[in-house]
Short mmCIF file of C-alpha atoms in Angstrom, two decimals:
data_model
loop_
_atom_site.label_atom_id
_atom_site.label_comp_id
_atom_site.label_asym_id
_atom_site.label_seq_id
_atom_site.Cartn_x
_atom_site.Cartn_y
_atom_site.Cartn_z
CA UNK A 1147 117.59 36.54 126.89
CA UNK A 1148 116.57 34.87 130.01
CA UNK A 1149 112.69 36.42 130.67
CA UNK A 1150 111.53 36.14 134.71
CA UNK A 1151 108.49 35.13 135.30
CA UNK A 1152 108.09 35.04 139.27
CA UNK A 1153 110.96 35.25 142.36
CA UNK A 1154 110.59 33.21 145.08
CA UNK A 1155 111.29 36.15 147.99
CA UNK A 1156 108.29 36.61 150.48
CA UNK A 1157 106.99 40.17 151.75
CA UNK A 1158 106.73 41.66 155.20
CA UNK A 1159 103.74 44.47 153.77
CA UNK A 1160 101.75 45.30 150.58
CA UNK A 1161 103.78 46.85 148.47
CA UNK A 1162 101.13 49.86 147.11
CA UNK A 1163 103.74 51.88 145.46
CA UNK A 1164 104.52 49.42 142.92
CA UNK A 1165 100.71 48.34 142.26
CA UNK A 1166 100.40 52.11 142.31
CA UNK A 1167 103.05 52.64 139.89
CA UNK A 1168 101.88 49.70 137.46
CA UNK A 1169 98.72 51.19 137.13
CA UNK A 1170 99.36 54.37 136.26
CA UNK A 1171 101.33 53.21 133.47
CA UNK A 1172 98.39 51.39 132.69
CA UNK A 1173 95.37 54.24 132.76
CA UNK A 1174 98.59 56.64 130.90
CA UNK A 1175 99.06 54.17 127.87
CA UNK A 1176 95.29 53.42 127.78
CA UNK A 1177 94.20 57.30 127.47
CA UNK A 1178 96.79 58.93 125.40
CA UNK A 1179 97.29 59.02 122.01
CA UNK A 1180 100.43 56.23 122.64
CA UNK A 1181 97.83 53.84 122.60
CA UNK A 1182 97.15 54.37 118.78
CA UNK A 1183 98.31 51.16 117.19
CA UNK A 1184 95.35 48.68 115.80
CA UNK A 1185 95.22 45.03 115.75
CA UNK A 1186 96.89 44.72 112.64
CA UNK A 1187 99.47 47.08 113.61
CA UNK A 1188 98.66 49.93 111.26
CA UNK A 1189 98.45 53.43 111.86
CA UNK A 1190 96.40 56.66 109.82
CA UNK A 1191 99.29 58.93 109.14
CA UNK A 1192 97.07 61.50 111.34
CA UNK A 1193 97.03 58.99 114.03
CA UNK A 1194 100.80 58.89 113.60
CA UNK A 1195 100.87 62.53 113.45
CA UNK A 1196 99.35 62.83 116.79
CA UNK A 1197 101.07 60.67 118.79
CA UNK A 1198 104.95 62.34 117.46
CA UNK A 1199 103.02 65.67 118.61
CA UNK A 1200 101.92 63.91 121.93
CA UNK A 1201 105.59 62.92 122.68
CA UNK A 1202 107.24 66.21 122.05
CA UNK A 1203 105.31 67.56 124.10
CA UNK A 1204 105.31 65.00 127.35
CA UNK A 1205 108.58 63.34 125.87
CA UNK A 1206 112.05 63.35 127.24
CA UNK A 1207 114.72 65.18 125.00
CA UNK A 1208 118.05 64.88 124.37
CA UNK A 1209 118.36 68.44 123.29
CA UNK A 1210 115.87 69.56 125.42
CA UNK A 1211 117.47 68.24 128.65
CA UNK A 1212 121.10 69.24 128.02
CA UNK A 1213 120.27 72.72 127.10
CA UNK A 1214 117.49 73.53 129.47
CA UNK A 1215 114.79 75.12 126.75
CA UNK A 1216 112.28 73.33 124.33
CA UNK A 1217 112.49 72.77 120.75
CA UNK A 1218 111.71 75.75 118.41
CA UNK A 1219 109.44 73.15 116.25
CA UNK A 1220 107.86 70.45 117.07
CA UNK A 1221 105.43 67.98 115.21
CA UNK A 1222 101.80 68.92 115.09
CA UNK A 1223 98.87 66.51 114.22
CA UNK A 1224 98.59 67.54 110.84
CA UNK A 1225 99.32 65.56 108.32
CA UNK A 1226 101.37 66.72 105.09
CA UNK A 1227 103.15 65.55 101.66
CA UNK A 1228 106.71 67.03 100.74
CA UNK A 1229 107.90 66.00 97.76
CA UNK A 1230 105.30 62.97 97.43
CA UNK A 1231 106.79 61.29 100.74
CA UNK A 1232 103.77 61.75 103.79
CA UNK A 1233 105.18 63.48 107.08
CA UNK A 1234 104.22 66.05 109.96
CA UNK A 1235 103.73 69.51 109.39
CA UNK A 1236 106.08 71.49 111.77
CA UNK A 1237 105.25 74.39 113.97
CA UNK A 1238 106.01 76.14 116.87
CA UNK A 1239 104.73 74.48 120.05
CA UNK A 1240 101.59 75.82 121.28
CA UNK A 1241 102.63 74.51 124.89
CA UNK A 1242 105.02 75.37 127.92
CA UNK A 1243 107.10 72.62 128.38
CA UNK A 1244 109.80 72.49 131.35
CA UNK A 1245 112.55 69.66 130.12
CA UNK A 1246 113.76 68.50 133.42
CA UNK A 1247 109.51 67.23 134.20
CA UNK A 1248 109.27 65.55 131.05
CA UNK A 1249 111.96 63.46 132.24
CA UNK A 1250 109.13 62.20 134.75
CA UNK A 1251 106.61 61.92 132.36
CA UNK A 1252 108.10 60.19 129.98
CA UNK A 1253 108.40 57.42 132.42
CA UNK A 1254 104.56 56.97 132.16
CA UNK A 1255 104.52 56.63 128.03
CA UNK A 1256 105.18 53.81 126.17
CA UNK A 1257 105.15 53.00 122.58
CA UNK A 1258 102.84 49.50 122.74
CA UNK A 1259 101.62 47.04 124.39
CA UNK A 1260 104.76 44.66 124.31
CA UNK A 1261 106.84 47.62 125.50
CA UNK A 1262 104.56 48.43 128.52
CA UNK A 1263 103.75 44.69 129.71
CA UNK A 1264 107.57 44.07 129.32
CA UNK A 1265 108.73 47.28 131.38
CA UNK A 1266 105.60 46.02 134.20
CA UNK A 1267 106.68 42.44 134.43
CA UNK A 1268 110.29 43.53 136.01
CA UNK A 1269 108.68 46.41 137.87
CA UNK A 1270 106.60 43.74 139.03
CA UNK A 1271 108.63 40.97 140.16
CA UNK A 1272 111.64 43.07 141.23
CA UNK A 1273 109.73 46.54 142.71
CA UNK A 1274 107.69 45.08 144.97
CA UNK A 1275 111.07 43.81 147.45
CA UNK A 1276 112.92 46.77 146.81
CA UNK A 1277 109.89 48.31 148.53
CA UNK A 1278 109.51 46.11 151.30
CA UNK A 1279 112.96 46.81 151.87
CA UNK A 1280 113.34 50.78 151.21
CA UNK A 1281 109.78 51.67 152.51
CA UNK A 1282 106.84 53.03 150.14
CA UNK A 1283 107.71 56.69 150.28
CA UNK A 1284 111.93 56.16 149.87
CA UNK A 1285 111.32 53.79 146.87
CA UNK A 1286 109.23 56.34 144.94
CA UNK A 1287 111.63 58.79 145.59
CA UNK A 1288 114.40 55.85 144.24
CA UNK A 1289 112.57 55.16 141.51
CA UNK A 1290 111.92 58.86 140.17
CA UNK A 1291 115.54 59.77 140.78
CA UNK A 1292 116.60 56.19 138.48
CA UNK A 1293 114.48 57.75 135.76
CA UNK A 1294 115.66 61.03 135.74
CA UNK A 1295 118.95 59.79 135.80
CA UNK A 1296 118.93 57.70 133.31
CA UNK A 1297 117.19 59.81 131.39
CA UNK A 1298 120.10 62.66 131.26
CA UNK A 1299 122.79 60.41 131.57
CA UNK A 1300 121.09 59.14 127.54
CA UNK A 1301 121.01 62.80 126.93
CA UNK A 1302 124.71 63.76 128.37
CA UNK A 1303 125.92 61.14 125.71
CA UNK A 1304 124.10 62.55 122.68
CA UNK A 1305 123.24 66.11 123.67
CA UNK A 1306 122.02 67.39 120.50
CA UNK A 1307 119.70 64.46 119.29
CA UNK A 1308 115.44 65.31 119.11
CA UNK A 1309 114.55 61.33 119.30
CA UNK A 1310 111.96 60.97 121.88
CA UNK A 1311 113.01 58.60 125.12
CA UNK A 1312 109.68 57.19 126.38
CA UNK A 1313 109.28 54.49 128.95
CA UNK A 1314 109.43 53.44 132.43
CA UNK A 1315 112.52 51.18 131.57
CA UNK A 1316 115.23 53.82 133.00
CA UNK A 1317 113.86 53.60 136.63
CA UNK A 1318 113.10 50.20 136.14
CA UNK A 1319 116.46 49.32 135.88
CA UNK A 1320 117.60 50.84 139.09
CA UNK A 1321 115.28 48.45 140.73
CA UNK A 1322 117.04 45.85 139.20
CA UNK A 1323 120.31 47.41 140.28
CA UNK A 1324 119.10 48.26 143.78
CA UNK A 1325 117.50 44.32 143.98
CA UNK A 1326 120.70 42.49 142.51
CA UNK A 1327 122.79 44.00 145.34
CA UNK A 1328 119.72 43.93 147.99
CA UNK A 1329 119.01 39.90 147.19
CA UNK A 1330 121.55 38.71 145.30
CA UNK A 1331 121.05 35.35 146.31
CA UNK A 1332 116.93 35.01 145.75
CA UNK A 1333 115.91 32.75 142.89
CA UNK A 1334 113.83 33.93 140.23
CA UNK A 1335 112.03 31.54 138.13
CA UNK A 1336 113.00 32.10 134.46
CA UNK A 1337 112.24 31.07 131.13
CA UNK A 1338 115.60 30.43 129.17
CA UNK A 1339 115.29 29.89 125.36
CA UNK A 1340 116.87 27.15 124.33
CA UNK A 1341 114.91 25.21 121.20
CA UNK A 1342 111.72 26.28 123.91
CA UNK A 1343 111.51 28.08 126.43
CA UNK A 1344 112.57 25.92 129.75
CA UNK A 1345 111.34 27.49 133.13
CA UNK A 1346 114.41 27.54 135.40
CA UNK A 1347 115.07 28.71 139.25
CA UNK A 1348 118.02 30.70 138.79
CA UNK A 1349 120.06 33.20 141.54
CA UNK A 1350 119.00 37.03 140.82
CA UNK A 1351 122.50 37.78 140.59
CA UNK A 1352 122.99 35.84 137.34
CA UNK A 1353 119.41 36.93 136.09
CA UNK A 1354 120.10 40.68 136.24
CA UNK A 1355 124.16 39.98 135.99
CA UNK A 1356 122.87 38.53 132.34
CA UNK A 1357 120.11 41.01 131.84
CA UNK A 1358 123.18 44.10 132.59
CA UNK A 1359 125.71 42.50 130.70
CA UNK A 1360 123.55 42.45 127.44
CA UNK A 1361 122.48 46.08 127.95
CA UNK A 1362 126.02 47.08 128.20
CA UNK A 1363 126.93 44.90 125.23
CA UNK A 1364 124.19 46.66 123.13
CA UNK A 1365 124.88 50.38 124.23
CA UNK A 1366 128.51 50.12 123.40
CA UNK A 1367 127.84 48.39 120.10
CA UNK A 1368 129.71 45.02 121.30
CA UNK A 1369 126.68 43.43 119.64
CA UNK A 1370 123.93 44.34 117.70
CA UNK A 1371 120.00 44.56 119.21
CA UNK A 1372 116.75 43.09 116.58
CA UNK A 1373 114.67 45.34 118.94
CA UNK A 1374 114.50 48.84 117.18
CA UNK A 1375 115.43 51.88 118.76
CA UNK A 1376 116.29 51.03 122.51
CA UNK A 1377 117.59 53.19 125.11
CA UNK A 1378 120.32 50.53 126.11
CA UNK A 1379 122.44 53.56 127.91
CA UNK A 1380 119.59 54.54 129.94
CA UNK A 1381 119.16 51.20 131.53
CA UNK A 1382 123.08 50.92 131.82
CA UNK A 1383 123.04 54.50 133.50
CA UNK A 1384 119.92 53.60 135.51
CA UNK A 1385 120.93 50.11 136.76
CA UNK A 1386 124.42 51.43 138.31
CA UNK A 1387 122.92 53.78 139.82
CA UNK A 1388 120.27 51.62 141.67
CA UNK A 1389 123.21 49.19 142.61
CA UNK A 1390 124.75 51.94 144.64
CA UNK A 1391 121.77 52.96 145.92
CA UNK A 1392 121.59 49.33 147.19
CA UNK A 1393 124.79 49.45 148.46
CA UNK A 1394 124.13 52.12 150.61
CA UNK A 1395 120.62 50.61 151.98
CA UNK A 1396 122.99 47.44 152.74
CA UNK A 1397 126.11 49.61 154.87
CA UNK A 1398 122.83 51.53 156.81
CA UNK A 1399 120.32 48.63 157.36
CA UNK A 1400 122.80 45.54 157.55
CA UNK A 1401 122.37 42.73 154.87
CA UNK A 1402 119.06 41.19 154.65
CA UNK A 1403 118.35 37.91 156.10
CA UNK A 1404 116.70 35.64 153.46
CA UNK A 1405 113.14 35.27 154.62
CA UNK A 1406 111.14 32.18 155.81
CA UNK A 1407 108.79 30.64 153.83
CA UNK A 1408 105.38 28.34 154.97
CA UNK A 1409 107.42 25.25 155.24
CA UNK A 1410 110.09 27.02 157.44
CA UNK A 1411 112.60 26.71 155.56
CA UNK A 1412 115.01 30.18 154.44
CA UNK A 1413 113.38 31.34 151.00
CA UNK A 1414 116.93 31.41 149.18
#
């Protein structure tokens, strides 16, 4: 997969909501009981126990979302042995949880570091001109609605599963939707594995073309992801809906004029 690393596309203003956004993943992962992995990557079973707990209870839901009402048992942070093999005791949950706002906060949890600083890197390169372009307060209102989106549009297609979506990739991807229409011409310096990695300018639309292409392929099980369990539909659901999103900032504002850079020259 082609991993960006930096776009060359200039700002008119700071763009706080993304920086915002970033680090509230950040302080989220860093204080919750997500954060449990050591540096060898082992885990106490109790550990384990209380971070399944943790995302039931902040978690989105498949089951949860499509029928409205929360799980009759969730995991709790004890640990137990049934039948010699180490699990979760099960319990009622001792919390009120609303389904449709833990499609929000699941945005905010993550399941390690390599998931987080992957899911900030695009939000980083990619949010930051869909804000310039949208305006602070209409691209956090974007980027909640990609989430929550893609978050039941995962659910609509599996309404009875209890695996836990976590992550900030759903509204992530409908930056990368809204910014591949938005820019489509921008170059995006890339590393491309081949033998190495070779850094590369590349167009965003055949960055994120690629990157949309390969989600697809993986959620319709044209080919077959090393990565675990990934929420491929979620970023397929997400990303078309930030691409008409795009499209409509594109028929109201008029398409953007590549900006200038120092030298003068158009930036793309």
């Amino acid at each position: 997969m082609v991993i960006p690393v930096h776009d060359i596309n200039p700002l008119r203003r700071v763009p706080w909501v993304t920086y915002a956004l970033i680090a509230a993943n950040l302080v989220v992962f860093l204080l919750t009981p997500g954060n449990v992995t050591s540096i060898d990557g082992s885990v106490t079973l109790r550990e384990e126990c209380k971070q399944l707990s943790f995302y039931d209870e902040y978690a989105a839901i498949p089951r949860e979302l499509t029928h409205n009402k929360p799980l009759p048992q969730v995991a709790t942070d004890t640990p137990v042995r049934v039948g010699g093999h180490p699990g979760c005791l099960l319990g009622k949950p001792k919390y009120h949880k609303v389904p449709f706002l833990s499609a929000i906060t699941s945005m905010f949890l993550h399941g390690g570091w390599l998931h987080l600083l992957g899911n900030m890197l695009f939000l980083l390169i990619f949010g930051n001109n869909v804000e310039d372009r949208m305006g602070r307060l209409k691209f956090l209102v974007f980027y909640f609605a990609s989430g929550i989106i893609a978050a039941y549009g995962f659910a609509l297609a599996d309404p009875n599963s209890t695996e836990t979506l976590i992550g900030a990739s759903g509204a992530i991807a409908g930056v990368l939707g809204a910014y591949l229409v938005m820019f489509p011409r921008a170059r995006v310096w890339s590393l491309v594995p081949f033998l190495f990695f070779i850094p590369l300018r590349l167009p965003a639309w055949l960055v994120l073309g690629l990157w949309f292409v390969l989600q697809y392929a993986y959620a319709s099980g044209a080919a077959v992801s090393s990565a675990g369990h990934v929420a491929y539909l979620a970023h397929v659901v997400g990303f078309v809906f930030g691409a008409l999103v795009g499209l409509l900032v594109r028929r109201t504002q008029g398409p953007m004029q590549p900006p200038v850079t120092r030298s003068g020259r158009p930036a793309w």
